[in-house]
Each structure stands twice: as structure tokens, then as C-alpha cells.
């Protein structure tokens, strides 16, 4: 052993990360993720699934589905949106399944691996650690989303779609992925076991996706006596689920096959689609940010006790702000008994 | 020897978990540039002490100063993390990284610029003897190598103080020896090292001073010789020696007792079943003595035995007798 080389290097002037340097946690996570065979097997499986679904829908629609009078064929009489919807659905389902799995071990895995304290003994803030973990997950989701673009682009050849549709669709599924990844991260920061965090993350994901739909159905079926309250509740609920935002972004498309044609009646106008989509994506991004802020507060031991309340308050604030900003024409837009 | 400036000072440092006090008012002073051993049974508060000093826990009461600066409270965390390198108990590693990447990761975490980072990582790999394994995945390294790598991670920002919690746990004898050599090397580089262990012999070999902990308190602290004297004021200073003398050696005890600076140890090894040594037996006589003075004094003892015609089969100088000190002090604490 020699200490000459070690002694020859002066100490750093500051613990701050030098400008232009990548977040070290992000770099570590990217290295680990993209070296694993699982990353590429998931990618391959996803591409096969998306292509297979797109091909099956195309074959069905082109081979007489339109004549059968099934709901999917009712969308403008063109196959393009239906095929695009199929790709978007495959992408959405994959991201909903994969995203919590990418982050559910983010913090609990460090604890189980016994590297958590080593990380905490560095000057990294909780927020830097969370950003690095989330950034690596989003990089992988972005890879998945971009890998399917050639398949989605085939829908253009079939007509009835524009580049803006592609942009809307990608934005909707990526924000859904962001929300699910943030949920996994928060579950991992809350529970110190990955198995428990996985259960919580997937239950939370299911609740976020399906809960608002069930609540909307109940509101529609039972009715709320106060019209303002009803308007606010439906406005928030309809914009909080990634399923509806993806459905809107997909111009109904294959989602129409699932939910029934005309489920989005009233959203035919582009302005209505864009407004609903923007509001949905903003709400979901806000929720994701609140979850991440809360997780960052949990990461640092000194912040565990203190920042719990702050994080929760932030989450409620986002919801409150959104409640106040709900547009008035939401009910018509969703076709939930407007007028 | 001049009094060294303290690197770490704590006053009434305490930490409570629920109703239980893991640390109940610790007053500690660790001089700069020494290896300080924290000894104590499981649950004595060693790990809590190190975690508090590393800024990973906030104290329930009390204060700490690192290199003369206050070290408790969130305001001081940045400075604290620059000054301290921490290696936790049972620390893990990122097995999917290469050895150089592992150190590079922590160097990045500490904000080292690229040019310095490369040199620092290379230097550390050299220091821990893993230069030739730099490209290997951490998971493929032996437990001892991983432990050394973990120690190197704590050095990546060149801290003045190292806090090592049970660094030798789970290591084989060879790896322990390498770790001890590394600690001595780091001391020679001017680092202050606080190392906790319940394997007393390990600390005795490498520590300049020890602090003995029991039930969240420091029972005793200081140099081992001084602690031994404190424990038994009747006992003279000096080094304990185990002797094996071949028969006939009946005259040995009287001879040794008469030598200046030499005293017989009452708790030395006895014959089997506590029986008196049989002069007719073929087995060697084993006795323990205490010798005051340096090499000359030890040489004089051997010379005297040889001159008296006594054949010396073994002359084993015991560096430290930490276990006896520890048991004596903790027993006194429990009884008290």
C-alpha cells in the first residue's frame, strides 16, 4: 500500500457539486439500470406488446370491424386514430405497470442494501437524492416511450392524425409515468421494506387510476345536491386519473372500444381537448411534485420528523389551488349529464 | 508528551429513543492524530455516539464540537460532513458498480471536481491495495476488500476525522491484520480515528487511547496503561510478559521477584486444576510478570534467567490487557 498518491491530492474547496456535473445519484442509477439485462428485456417485451396490439387492431378494423358497427369504428371512420389509440394504450398500461417498479426500491433498497447511511453521510440533500432516483426512472420511461414512436407513426399513414396528436399522447403517458414513479418513490421513502413499498405503490397506482372513475360514476349515479360542490368534485376527479387524460389524448381511439363510443362526447373541439388535457397534466404533475417533495423530506433523518407536515400541507395546497381553478364547462366536456 | 488539541469534544451528549436513553450524557475528548477506541458491550451506545458525531442523528441533549467548531444542529451539517468520514456498522456496497466507480460516486457526492476526483480515486485504490482490481465489480471482491473499499469511501473527501463503527466485523484474520495496518497508516497521515469494537484485542493492538462505554455512559477513558493503573492502584506500571521456562525452573520465581522493575503477576497462568507446579514434571513452568522499562529492561530479565541456568522457552510481551481493564471497569460499574 502507498499513501503518496492519496496525500498528493488537496482537499476540495467546497462540498457543492461543481457546475456542469451530473447528479451523482442519477449517474449511479443510470449505470445500474442500463447495465441490467432486465431493462432490455422489458423494452423488448413492451415493443412486442405495442406492435402486436397495433397490428391486431389494424387487422380487425381493416378487415370488417368498421362494417360490424363496433364502437371503435365510429371515430371519424378512419383507422389511424384507432391504431394510434392501441399503441397509446399499450404504452400507458406498460408505464403504469413499470413506473412504480422502477422507484419502489429507491430508498428502501438503499436501506436493505445497507448503503443508506453511507449516502446520508455525504453532503447530498434529500431533494438531490430524490431527483437522481426519479430522473433515472424517467430516463428509462422516456426510452420506452420513444422506442414505440416508429410504431405510433404508422398510424399517420392510415390518416386521421396529426403530429399534435402524437405530442398529446406522449405527454399524457409520460406524465402518467411520472405520477406513478413518484408514487413508488414516496412509498419507498415511507416504508423501509421494498416488498411493502411495492404493495403500497401498486395499490396507490390502482387507486389513482380507478378511484376517480369509480367516484365519478357514484357522483353521476347518486347525484350531489349542491351543484357547485358537484362541479368541483367532478372537475378535480376527472383530471386526476391518468386513464382519462390518456383517453382524451388518444382522441378516444381504442379507448372508445373499452369505454364505449362517444364516452368523450363534447370533447370533439380541439380547444376542449387541449384545455382538459393541459389541466389534467398540470394536476398530475403537481401531485407528482408534492409526492417527491414529501419523499425528499423523509430521506434525510433530520427532516423525517419535521418535514412530514410540510409535505402533506404542500400536497393539500396543490389540490386546493386546483379546486379553485376548475373550469366551469367540465361537465359538458365529460358528457356527464351536462345541461 | 505535550497535550494534544482535541479533535472531538462532547459535553452531556445524549440521545433518547422513546423512553430509552441510548446515550445518557457522554463527556468525551478525543485528541487529534490518535486512534481512539470505543469499547463496550452491545447496547452500550457506541453506534449512537458515532452516528451523532457523523450528523446522522440529532442529540436529545448535550453538545459536540468537531475541530473546535460546534457540530450539533442542522446549521453545522455541511461543515461536519467535510470534516468527518463515516463508515457505519455492517455497511453495504453497491455490488453492481466497478471498484473505481464506487469511489468516484462518493467523490462526486462530496463535490470533488473531475481532475481532483480521478487522482483521489487512483490514490485511494493504491492506498487500500486495490489498484489492480479497479475495473472489477464490487460484488466480485472479497469481504475484506469490500470493507477496505468502504473505508476508502470515507476518505474520499480527505476528512480530518474518521469514525469507524466495527470496521473489522466479519473479517477473517488476514483481512483484520490488513485493516489494522491501514489504520496505522492513516494515523501516520495525521488522521484522527475513532473506532468502535467489542473485539477488545483488536483495539488493544491499534489504539492509542480507549473509552470504555457501558449503558450509554463513558465509564473510563484514556491511555490503556493509565486505565490499568486506575483500575488497580497497587499495580505498578509496565508491560505484562508471559514466560515459559523449561524445568528445572524452581528458582525462577524468586529470581524474577528480586529483579529491579519486575513484579510477579498474581493472575498469571497456573498449572492444570490450579495445582502447584510440580518441579519433577516435564511440563514447562508458565508465569506472568510485569516489567517496567523499555527493551533494555526486558533484555535484562532474559539475561538474568540465562545467567541462572534457566532455559527460556518463550518470552511473550503482551502489548495491552484491554480485556482485563474492560471487565474490571464494567464490573465495577454494574456493582456500583
XYZ file of C-alpha atoms in Angstrom:
675
model
C 0.000 0.000 0.000
C 1.177 3.501 -0.700
C -0.183 6.720 0.625
C 1.790 9.000 -1.670
C -0.903 9.371 -4.318
C -3.635 9.892 -1.776
C -1.717 12.548 0.104
C -0.764 14.393 -3.070
C -4.349 15.439 -3.755
C -5.559 18.580 -1.969
C -8.965 18.593 -0.258
C -11.979 20.000 -2.128
C -12.722 23.667 -1.582
C -16.423 23.078 -1.225
C -18.912 20.283 -0.837
C -21.126 21.798 -3.542
C -21.400 19.920 -6.811
C -19.212 21.566 -9.479
C -21.111 23.243 -12.318
C -21.899 21.032 -15.276
C -21.515 17.828 -13.295
C -24.330 15.291 -13.421
C -26.266 14.480 -10.254
C -24.180 11.576 -8.823
C -27.250 9.603 -7.782
C -28.707 9.940 -11.275
C -25.439 8.752 -12.811
C -25.225 5.780 -10.466
C -28.813 4.776 -11.093
C -28.449 5.103 -14.859
C -25.324 2.954 -14.832
C -27.010 0.300 -12.727
C -30.267 0.327 -14.696
C -28.867 0.267 -18.183
C -26.339 -2.427 -17.371
C -29.016 -4.846 -16.274
C -30.452 -7.331 -18.719
C -33.912 -6.699 -17.291
C -34.013 -3.176 -18.714
C -33.665 -4.512 -22.223
C -35.957 -7.500 -21.752
C -38.720 -5.152 -20.538
C -38.080 -2.908 -23.533
C -38.297 -5.816 -25.956
C -41.443 -7.204 -24.352
C -43.047 -3.771 -24.437
C -42.260 -3.283 -28.129
C -43.673 -6.706 -28.986
C -46.811 -5.960 -26.970
C -47.361 -2.499 -28.528
C -46.670 -3.716 -32.064
C -48.827 -6.796 -31.592
C -51.748 -4.792 -30.245
C -51.439 -2.201 -33.026
C -51.338 -4.937 -35.641
C -54.331 -6.773 -34.117
C -56.413 -3.603 -34.007
C -55.430 -2.673 -37.536
C -56.320 -6.155 -38.803
C -59.642 -6.050 -37.000
C -60.583 -2.580 -38.196
C -59.375 -3.045 -41.749
C -60.927 -6.485 -42.073
C -64.531 -5.572 -41.370
C -64.591 -4.084 -37.923
C -65.992 -0.922 -39.474
C -68.819 -2.883 -41.041
C -69.614 -4.601 -37.784
C -70.662 -1.355 -36.183
C -68.398 -1.819 -33.175
C -67.656 1.341 -31.252
C -64.054 1.779 -32.357
C -65.043 2.202 -35.959
C -67.224 5.149 -35.094
C -64.264 7.506 -34.614
C -64.285 9.537 -37.760
C -64.453 6.472 -39.954
C -60.604 6.324 -40.154
C -58.349 3.593 -38.822
C -55.434 5.887 -37.883
C -56.795 7.130 -34.535
C -57.797 3.606 -33.518
C -54.334 2.185 -34.234
C -52.738 5.167 -32.519
C -55.042 4.626 -29.564
C -53.923 0.978 -29.426
C -50.259 1.997 -29.267
C -51.067 4.603 -26.644
C -52.995 2.075 -24.590
C -50.075 -0.371 -24.713
C -47.741 2.433 -23.702
C -49.999 3.591 -20.892
C -50.510 0.102 -19.456
C -46.795 -0.637 -19.629
C -45.837 2.628 -17.971
C -48.483 2.201 -15.273
C -47.062 -1.228 -14.509
C -43.383 -0.448 -14.898
C -43.085 3.031 -13.358
C -43.843 2.176 -9.699
C -41.485 -0.794 -10.031
C -38.643 1.486 -11.077
C -38.771 3.539 -7.905
C -40.332 1.331 -5.244
C -36.847 0.290 -4.073
C -35.313 3.743 -4.457
C -34.972 4.423 -0.745
C -35.931 1.095 0.837
C -33.381 -0.637 -1.414
C -30.643 1.600 -0.033
C -31.732 0.675 3.483
C -31.868 -3.042 2.688
C -28.505 -2.893 0.936
C -27.094 -1.008 3.945
C -25.859 1.832 1.775
C -28.391 4.352 3.077
C -26.196 5.711 5.853
C -23.233 5.991 3.520
C -25.369 8.173 1.278
C -26.649 10.251 4.171
C -23.126 10.872 5.399
C -22.424 12.796 2.173
C -23.461 16.427 1.684
C -26.223 15.426 -0.776
C -29.621 16.860 0.101
C -32.742 14.732 0.270
C -34.029 16.557 -2.774
C -30.870 15.753 -4.784
C -31.203 12.073 -3.903
C -34.885 12.025 -4.876
C -34.204 13.930 -8.119
C -31.489 11.453 -9.037
C -33.672 8.436 -8.355
C -36.684 9.896 -10.161
C -34.565 11.201 -13.031
C -33.154 7.736 -13.713
C -36.646 6.217 -13.676
C -37.940 8.886 -16.036
C -34.980 8.379 -18.368
C -35.965 4.744 -18.692
C -39.632 5.614 -19.207
C -38.575 8.108 -21.865
C -36.623 5.342 -23.573
C -39.709 3.131 -23.543
C -41.907 5.939 -24.861
C -39.511 6.920 -27.606
C -38.878 3.336 -28.675
C -42.533 2.963 -29.651
C -42.609 6.146 -31.753
C -41.933 4.335 -35.061
C -44.911 2.046 -34.392
C -47.112 5.008 -33.418
C -46.024 6.864 -36.543
C -47.538 4.117 -38.719
C -50.912 5.486 -37.657
C -50.162 8.668 -39.628
C -50.018 6.664 -42.813
C -53.544 5.431 -42.114
C -54.823 9.017 -41.834
C -56.892 10.983 -39.369
C -53.968 12.043 -37.152
C -51.515 14.919 -36.881
C -48.183 15.454 -35.089
C -50.025 17.283 -32.313
C -51.914 14.089 -31.514
C -48.619 12.276 -31.119
C -47.344 15.033 -28.833
C -50.513 14.983 -26.732
C -50.377 11.203 -26.409
C -46.725 11.096 -25.385
C -47.253 13.908 -22.886
C -50.217 12.119 -21.318
C -48.444 8.771 -20.879
C -45.188 10.325 -19.678
C -46.975 12.392 -17.056
C -48.833 9.233 -16.024
C -45.417 7.547 -15.709
C -44.084 10.480 -13.686
C -47.013 10.274 -11.290
C -46.644 6.521 -10.851
C -42.859 6.754 -10.391
C -43.354 9.490 -7.789
C -45.863 7.283 -6.030
C -43.340 4.428 -5.933
C -40.687 6.798 -4.599
C -42.943 8.098 -1.847
C -43.938 4.530 -0.875
C -40.270 3.576 -0.751
C -39.443 6.544 1.478
C -42.376 5.820 3.776
C -41.870 2.076 4.249
C -38.397 0.742 4.743
C -39.071 -2.614 3.096
C -39.243 -2.895 -0.671
C -41.910 -5.613 -0.565
C -44.232 -3.415 1.479
C -43.399 -0.391 -0.636
C -44.294 -2.389 -3.770
C -47.691 -3.314 -2.367
C -48.393 0.263 -1.350
C -47.156 1.681 -4.652
C -49.314 -0.613 -6.781
C -52.365 -0.172 -4.562
C -51.836 3.582 -4.757
C -51.455 3.401 -8.529
C -54.681 1.446 -8.835
C -56.451 3.896 -6.548
C -55.189 6.888 -8.534
C -56.209 5.355 -11.869
C -59.511 3.753 -10.989
C -60.586 5.591 -7.838
C -61.617 8.812 -9.592
C -63.557 6.827 -12.216
C -65.494 4.980 -9.520
C -66.101 8.253 -7.674
C -67.311 9.920 -10.890
C -69.672 7.052 -11.522
C -71.027 7.295 -7.972
C -71.498 11.063 -8.267
C -73.310 10.586 -11.548
C -75.460 7.755 -10.197
C -76.288 9.178 -6.790
C -76.046 12.874 -7.576
C -74.790 15.649 -5.335
C -77.422 18.174 -4.201
C -75.099 21.170 -4.340
C -74.283 21.948 -7.995
C -71.116 23.869 -7.111
C -69.791 21.035 -4.975
C -70.639 18.564 -7.675
C -68.908 20.689 -10.271
C -65.760 20.992 -8.206
C -65.642 17.316 -7.248
C -66.108 16.084 -10.797
C -63.660 18.685 -12.123
C -60.870 17.510 -9.847
C -61.621 13.798 -10.073
C -61.856 13.706 -13.853
C -58.499 15.425 -14.224
C -56.633 13.409 -11.634
C -56.740 9.996 -13.282
C -54.171 9.220 -15.964
C -56.686 6.925 -17.673
C -58.952 9.799 -18.658
C -56.131 12.088 -19.747
C -54.682 9.335 -21.933
C -58.154 8.678 -23.315
C -58.546 12.330 -24.218
C -55.050 12.481 -25.690
C -55.740 9.373 -27.736
C -58.767 11.009 -29.341
C -60.819 8.230 -27.825
C -59.417 5.761 -30.371
C -59.143 2.289 -28.916
C -60.245 3.664 -25.566
C -63.629 4.023 -27.190
C -63.627 0.241 -27.592
C -63.232 -0.050 -23.844
C -65.326 2.797 -22.519
C -67.887 2.864 -25.337
C -68.044 5.164 -28.324
C -68.917 8.724 -27.507
C -67.699 8.432 -23.937
C -65.957 11.712 -24.524
C -68.762 13.429 -26.381
C -68.435 17.154 -26.079
C -64.658 16.948 -26.434
C -64.632 16.969 -30.199
C -63.496 20.557 -30.351
C -59.713 20.841 -30.194
C -59.890 23.690 -27.681
C -61.845 21.491 -25.272
C -59.389 18.593 -25.641
C -56.379 20.795 -25.105
C -57.840 22.584 -22.095
C -58.844 19.351 -20.401
C -55.533 17.717 -21.206
C -53.439 20.645 -20.019
C -55.378 20.882 -16.778
C -55.102 17.131 -16.222
C -51.384 17.065 -16.883
C -50.820 20.070 -14.643
C -52.762 18.465 -11.808
C -50.971 15.145 -12.160
C -47.565 16.841 -12.369
C -48.449 18.845 -9.268
C -49.367 15.667 -7.440
C -46.101 14.054 -8.520
C -44.131 17.088 -7.335
C -45.900 17.031 -3.964
C -45.138 13.312 -3.546
C -41.481 13.884 -4.420
C -41.176 16.838 -2.042
C -42.625 14.726 0.708
C -40.259 11.837 -0.132
C -37.278 14.230 -0.093
C -38.250 15.311 3.411
C -38.347 11.682 4.504
C -34.935 10.828 3.067
C -32.897 12.993 5.430
C -33.147 11.771 9.047
C -33.207 15.285 10.439
C -36.109 16.022 8.155
C -38.144 12.928 8.924
C -39.941 14.357 11.894
C -40.197 17.926 10.676
C -40.947 17.764 7.005
C -43.783 15.265 7.175
C -46.251 18.042 7.932
C -44.767 20.380 5.348
C -45.005 17.766 2.606
C -48.553 16.903 3.459
C -49.514 20.547 3.565
C -47.933 21.037 0.150
C -49.966 18.162 -1.224
C -53.203 19.604 0.099
C -52.291 23.039 -1.197
C -51.857 21.737 -4.727
C -55.290 20.168 -4.558
C -56.830 23.308 -3.117
C -55.344 25.540 -5.797
C -56.663 23.195 -8.406
C -60.126 23.197 -6.871
C -60.229 26.956 -7.213
C -59.034 26.845 -10.794
C -61.504 24.249 -12.104
C -63.162 25.446 -15.316
C -66.915 25.721 -15.416
C -67.545 23.653 -18.517
C -66.067 20.425 -17.191
C -69.417 18.652 -17.020
C -70.246 19.231 -20.630
C -66.741 18.258 -21.606
C -67.076 14.897 -19.964
C -70.651 14.341 -21.056
C -71.717 13.598 -17.526
C -75.283 14.790 -17.781
C -74.476 18.324 -18.896
C -77.051 20.996 -19.303
C 4.470 14.325 25.629
C 2.671 17.634 25.072
C -1.093 17.624 25.446
C -2.711 17.257 22.036
C -5.532 19.552 20.969
C -8.852 17.715 20.972
C -10.397 16.792 17.630
C -13.719 15.813 19.177
C -15.288 17.068 22.365
C -18.739 16.213 23.676
C -20.478 17.544 26.762
C -23.519 15.761 28.130
C -24.326 14.314 24.707
C -27.495 12.259 24.973
C -29.941 10.520 22.684
C -33.263 9.038 23.592
C -35.310 6.519 21.590
C -38.777 6.719 23.019
C -38.390 6.194 26.742
C -34.973 4.572 26.480
C -31.762 6.580 26.695
C -29.285 5.025 24.261
C -26.740 7.630 25.258
C -27.079 9.233 28.661
C -24.774 12.236 28.876
C -21.486 11.464 27.170
C -18.442 13.561 28.036
C -15.723 12.672 25.602
C -12.483 14.226 24.448
C -10.555 12.676 21.570
C -7.088 14.134 20.930
C -6.055 14.924 17.371
C -3.974 12.492 15.382
C -4.644 9.436 17.536
C -6.587 6.235 17.186
C -9.278 6.264 19.826
C -11.130 3.044 20.554
C -14.686 2.977 21.820
C -15.162 -0.254 23.709
C -18.323 -1.614 25.216
C -20.824 -4.418 25.093
C -23.714 -4.421 22.631
C -26.159 -1.655 23.502
C -23.548 0.425 25.326
C -24.138 3.378 22.998
C -21.089 3.147 20.718
C -23.007 3.245 17.442
C -25.304 6.004 18.677
C -22.242 8.054 19.632
C -20.682 7.640 16.201
C -23.960 8.399 14.404
C -24.414 11.546 16.455
C -20.876 12.670 15.689
C -21.426 11.960 11.988
C -24.524 14.162 11.973
C -26.853 11.274 11.171
C -28.770 11.742 14.398
C -29.720 14.803 16.330
C -28.937 14.716 20.035
C -31.759 14.826 22.555
C -29.453 16.837 24.810
C -25.866 17.981 25.027
C -23.371 19.427 22.599
C -20.443 18.359 20.466
C -17.509 20.201 18.919
C -15.522 18.931 15.978
C -12.113 20.524 15.400
C -13.117 23.315 17.724
C -16.369 24.135 15.914
C -19.910 23.389 17.125
C -21.196 20.212 15.489
C -24.752 19.807 16.670
C -27.723 21.200 14.785
C -28.600 21.337 11.087
C -26.669 24.599 10.530
C -23.355 22.825 11.023
C -24.058 19.763 8.916
C -22.174 20.893 5.800
C -19.013 21.655 7.750
C -19.401 18.457 9.731
C -19.645 16.308 6.616
C -16.495 17.892 5.227
C -14.587 17.178 8.423
C -15.799 13.638 9.007
C -15.555 10.370 7.158
C -18.004 7.809 8.459
C -18.096 4.060 7.997
C -21.186 2.520 9.594
C -21.596 -0.833 11.236
C -22.493 -3.577 8.713
C -22.180 -1.169 5.831
C -23.115 -2.442 2.411
C -21.775 -1.740 -1.028
C -23.202 -1.210 -4.499
C -22.271 -4.577 -5.891
C -23.140 -3.660 -9.463
C -20.519 -0.914 -9.669
C -16.863 -1.250 -10.527
C -14.422 -0.519 -7.709
C -13.296 2.800 -9.218
C -16.882 3.807 -9.953
C -17.798 3.176 -6.345
C -15.200 5.635 -5.085
C -15.898 8.023 -7.960
C -19.575 8.070 -6.938
C -18.787 9.185 -3.395
C -16.211 11.667 -4.676
C -18.959 13.191 -6.822
C -21.302 13.221 -3.825
C -18.708 15.270 -1.952
C -18.393 17.692 -4.845
C -14.849 16.909 -5.942
C -14.083 18.381 -9.373
C -13.251 15.965 -12.153
C -9.476 16.455 -12.227
C -9.114 16.010 -8.476
C -11.592 13.131 -8.459
C -9.523 10.993 -10.789
C -6.346 11.465 -8.792
C -8.120 10.933 -5.499
C -9.772 7.698 -6.638
C -6.496 6.367 -8.031
C -4.684 7.339 -4.831
C -7.245 5.678 -2.616
C -7.255 2.478 -4.644
C -3.493 2.475 -4.259
C -3.742 3.121 -0.528
C -6.081 0.185 0.042
C -4.184 -2.079 -2.314
C -6.928 -2.470 -4.902
C -5.375 -0.691 -7.891
C -5.245 -3.917 -9.845
C -8.939 -4.590 -9.122
C -10.180 -1.123 -10.113
C -12.206 -2.425 -13.048
C -13.714 -5.353 -11.152
C -17.295 -5.253 -9.974
C -17.540 -4.601 -6.251
C -19.703 -7.714 -5.867
C -16.828 -9.875 -7.088
C -14.407 -8.608 -4.412
C -13.807 -10.490 -1.163
C -15.444 -9.294 2.063
C -12.140 -7.869 3.264
C -11.629 -5.981 0.006
C -15.168 -4.611 0.184
C -14.520 -3.483 3.729
C -11.363 -1.699 2.628
C -13.257 -0.119 -0.221
C -15.871 1.024 2.250
C -13.159 2.522 4.406
C -11.738 4.249 1.338
C -15.135 5.776 0.597
C -14.942 7.514 3.967
C -11.607 9.018 2.950
C -12.653 10.274 -0.437
C -13.062 13.904 0.686
C -9.891 13.787 2.806
C -11.589 14.280 6.177
C -9.577 15.109 9.277
C -11.593 12.654 11.371
C -12.642 9.099 10.651
C -15.490 7.431 12.537
C -15.388 3.675 12.025
C -18.118 1.541 13.539
C -16.973 -2.066 13.997
C -14.785 -1.966 10.874
C -13.379 -5.451 11.447
C -16.724 -7.178 11.866
C -16.974 -10.260 9.680
C -13.371 -10.149 8.514
C -11.007 -13.099 8.535
C -7.709 -12.806 10.465
C -5.727 -11.785 7.407
C -8.186 -9.050 6.494
C -8.171 -7.832 10.114
C -4.402 -7.571 10.041
C -4.580 -5.590 6.784
C -7.192 -3.306 8.287
C -5.038 -2.635 11.341
C -2.094 -1.815 9.103
C -4.292 0.567 7.159
C -5.456 2.300 10.321
C -1.870 2.787 11.438
C -1.050 4.202 8.020
C -3.939 6.656 8.298
C -2.805 7.713 11.757
C 0.629 8.370 10.337
C -1.074 10.641 7.802
C -2.427 12.752 10.647
C -5.997 11.492 10.729
C -7.881 11.266 13.978
C -9.616 7.898 14.051
C -12.424 6.838 16.357
C -13.036 3.124 16.033
C -15.618 1.103 17.880
C -15.406 -2.602 18.520
C -16.330 -5.219 21.018
C -13.382 -7.358 19.929
C -11.063 -5.980 22.577
C -7.813 -7.499 21.392
C -8.195 -5.693 18.067
C -8.437 -2.314 19.670
C -5.649 -3.024 22.127
C -3.246 -3.604 19.288
C -4.004 -0.456 17.403
C -5.475 2.187 19.732
C -3.573 4.958 21.453
C -6.450 5.663 23.793
C -9.716 3.973 24.614
C -13.066 4.981 26.011
C -14.984 2.271 27.791
C -18.747 2.613 27.479
C -21.482 0.977 29.471
C -25.214 1.735 29.434
C -24.849 4.915 27.418
C -22.078 6.408 29.532
C -18.325 6.625 29.367
C -17.111 4.563 32.295
C -13.447 5.377 31.768
C -11.237 6.889 29.122
C -7.579 7.492 28.393
C -4.391 5.607 27.607
C -4.534 1.896 28.379
C -1.599 1.961 30.810
C -3.253 4.760 32.755
C -6.544 2.885 32.806
C -4.842 -0.222 34.136
C -3.206 1.810 36.878
C -6.525 3.468 37.710
C -8.167 0.086 37.957
C -5.548 -1.317 40.287
C -3.515 1.413 42.010
C -1.417 -1.259 43.742
C -0.192 -2.459 40.396
C 2.964 -0.844 39.123
C 3.219 0.407 35.604
C 4.961 -1.688 32.978
C 4.346 -4.355 30.440
C 2.902 -7.737 31.120
C 5.035 -10.686 29.977
C 4.159 -14.367 29.775
C 7.114 -16.666 30.370
C 7.557 -20.347 29.635
C 10.547 -21.839 31.422
C 11.805 -25.362 30.945
C 12.388 -27.475 34.064
C 14.206 -27.347 36.328
C 12.995 -23.780 36.988
C 12.133 -23.720 40.690
C 14.458 -20.807 41.310
C 12.874 -18.654 38.616
C 10.090 -17.069 40.649
C 12.411 -15.978 43.444
C 14.942 -14.715 40.916
C 12.375 -12.696 38.965
C 10.808 -11.222 42.089
C 14.228 -9.970 43.103
C 14.977 -8.194 39.827
C 14.534 -4.403 39.845
C 11.391 -3.239 37.968
C 9.970 -6.759 37.784
C 6.917 -7.995 39.681
C 5.068 -11.294 39.574
C 1.502 -11.141 38.299
C -0.935 -12.815 40.695
C -3.370 -13.809 37.940
C -0.822 -15.486 35.684
C -1.414 -18.916 34.135
C -1.436 -21.699 36.699
C -0.765 -25.394 36.437
C -3.764 -27.549 35.427
C -6.522 -27.745 38.076
C -4.860 -24.928 39.984
C -2.306 -27.315 41.461
C 1.136 -26.070 42.308
C 3.752 -26.650 39.660
C 5.488 -29.977 40.100
C 9.264 -29.485 39.817
C 9.619 -33.110 38.696
C 7.159 -32.707 35.844
C 8.395 -32.419 32.287
C 5.983 -29.610 31.510
C 7.328 -26.054 31.345
C 6.611 -23.565 34.087
C 4.363 -20.729 32.917
C 4.446 -17.498 34.851
C 3.309 -13.943 34.234
C 5.428 -10.986 35.241
C 5.250 -7.225 34.782
C 8.367 -5.431 33.581
C 8.892 -1.709 33.882
C 11.079 -0.031 31.295
C 11.873 -0.490 27.636
C 13.802 -3.050 25.636
C 16.798 -2.852 27.979
C 14.676 -3.930 30.948
C 13.327 -6.922 29.030
C 16.809 -7.877 27.873
C 17.997 -7.707 31.497
C 15.286 -10.153 32.579
C 16.277 -12.657 29.907
C 19.976 -12.208 30.709
C 19.291 -12.872 34.410
C 17.352 -16.066 33.649
C 20.006 -17.349 31.269
C 22.788 -16.493 33.722
C 20.968 -18.517 36.396
C 20.889 -21.507 34.037
C 17.144 -21.320 33.461
C 16.132 -22.179 29.937
C 13.593 -19.770 28.465
C 11.217 -21.482 26.020
C 9.016 -18.407 25.457
C 9.088 -14.729 26.369
C 5.801 -13.202 25.225
C 5.308 -9.469 25.712
C 1.635 -8.627 25.899
C 1.050 -5.273 24.293
C -2.143 -4.458 26.128
C -4.519 -6.101 28.527
C -7.666 -4.361 27.455
C -9.977 -7.218 28.251
C -8.959 -7.202 31.896
C -9.350 -3.434 32.069
C -12.723 -3.612 30.386
C -14.065 -6.377 32.579
C -12.760 -4.686 35.698
C -14.308 -1.344 34.859
C -17.661 -2.612 33.628
C -17.966 -4.957 36.612
C -17.292 -2.031 38.924
C -19.942 -0.015 37.105
C -22.550 -2.764 37.366
C -21.792 -3.397 41.019
C -21.691 0.296 41.764
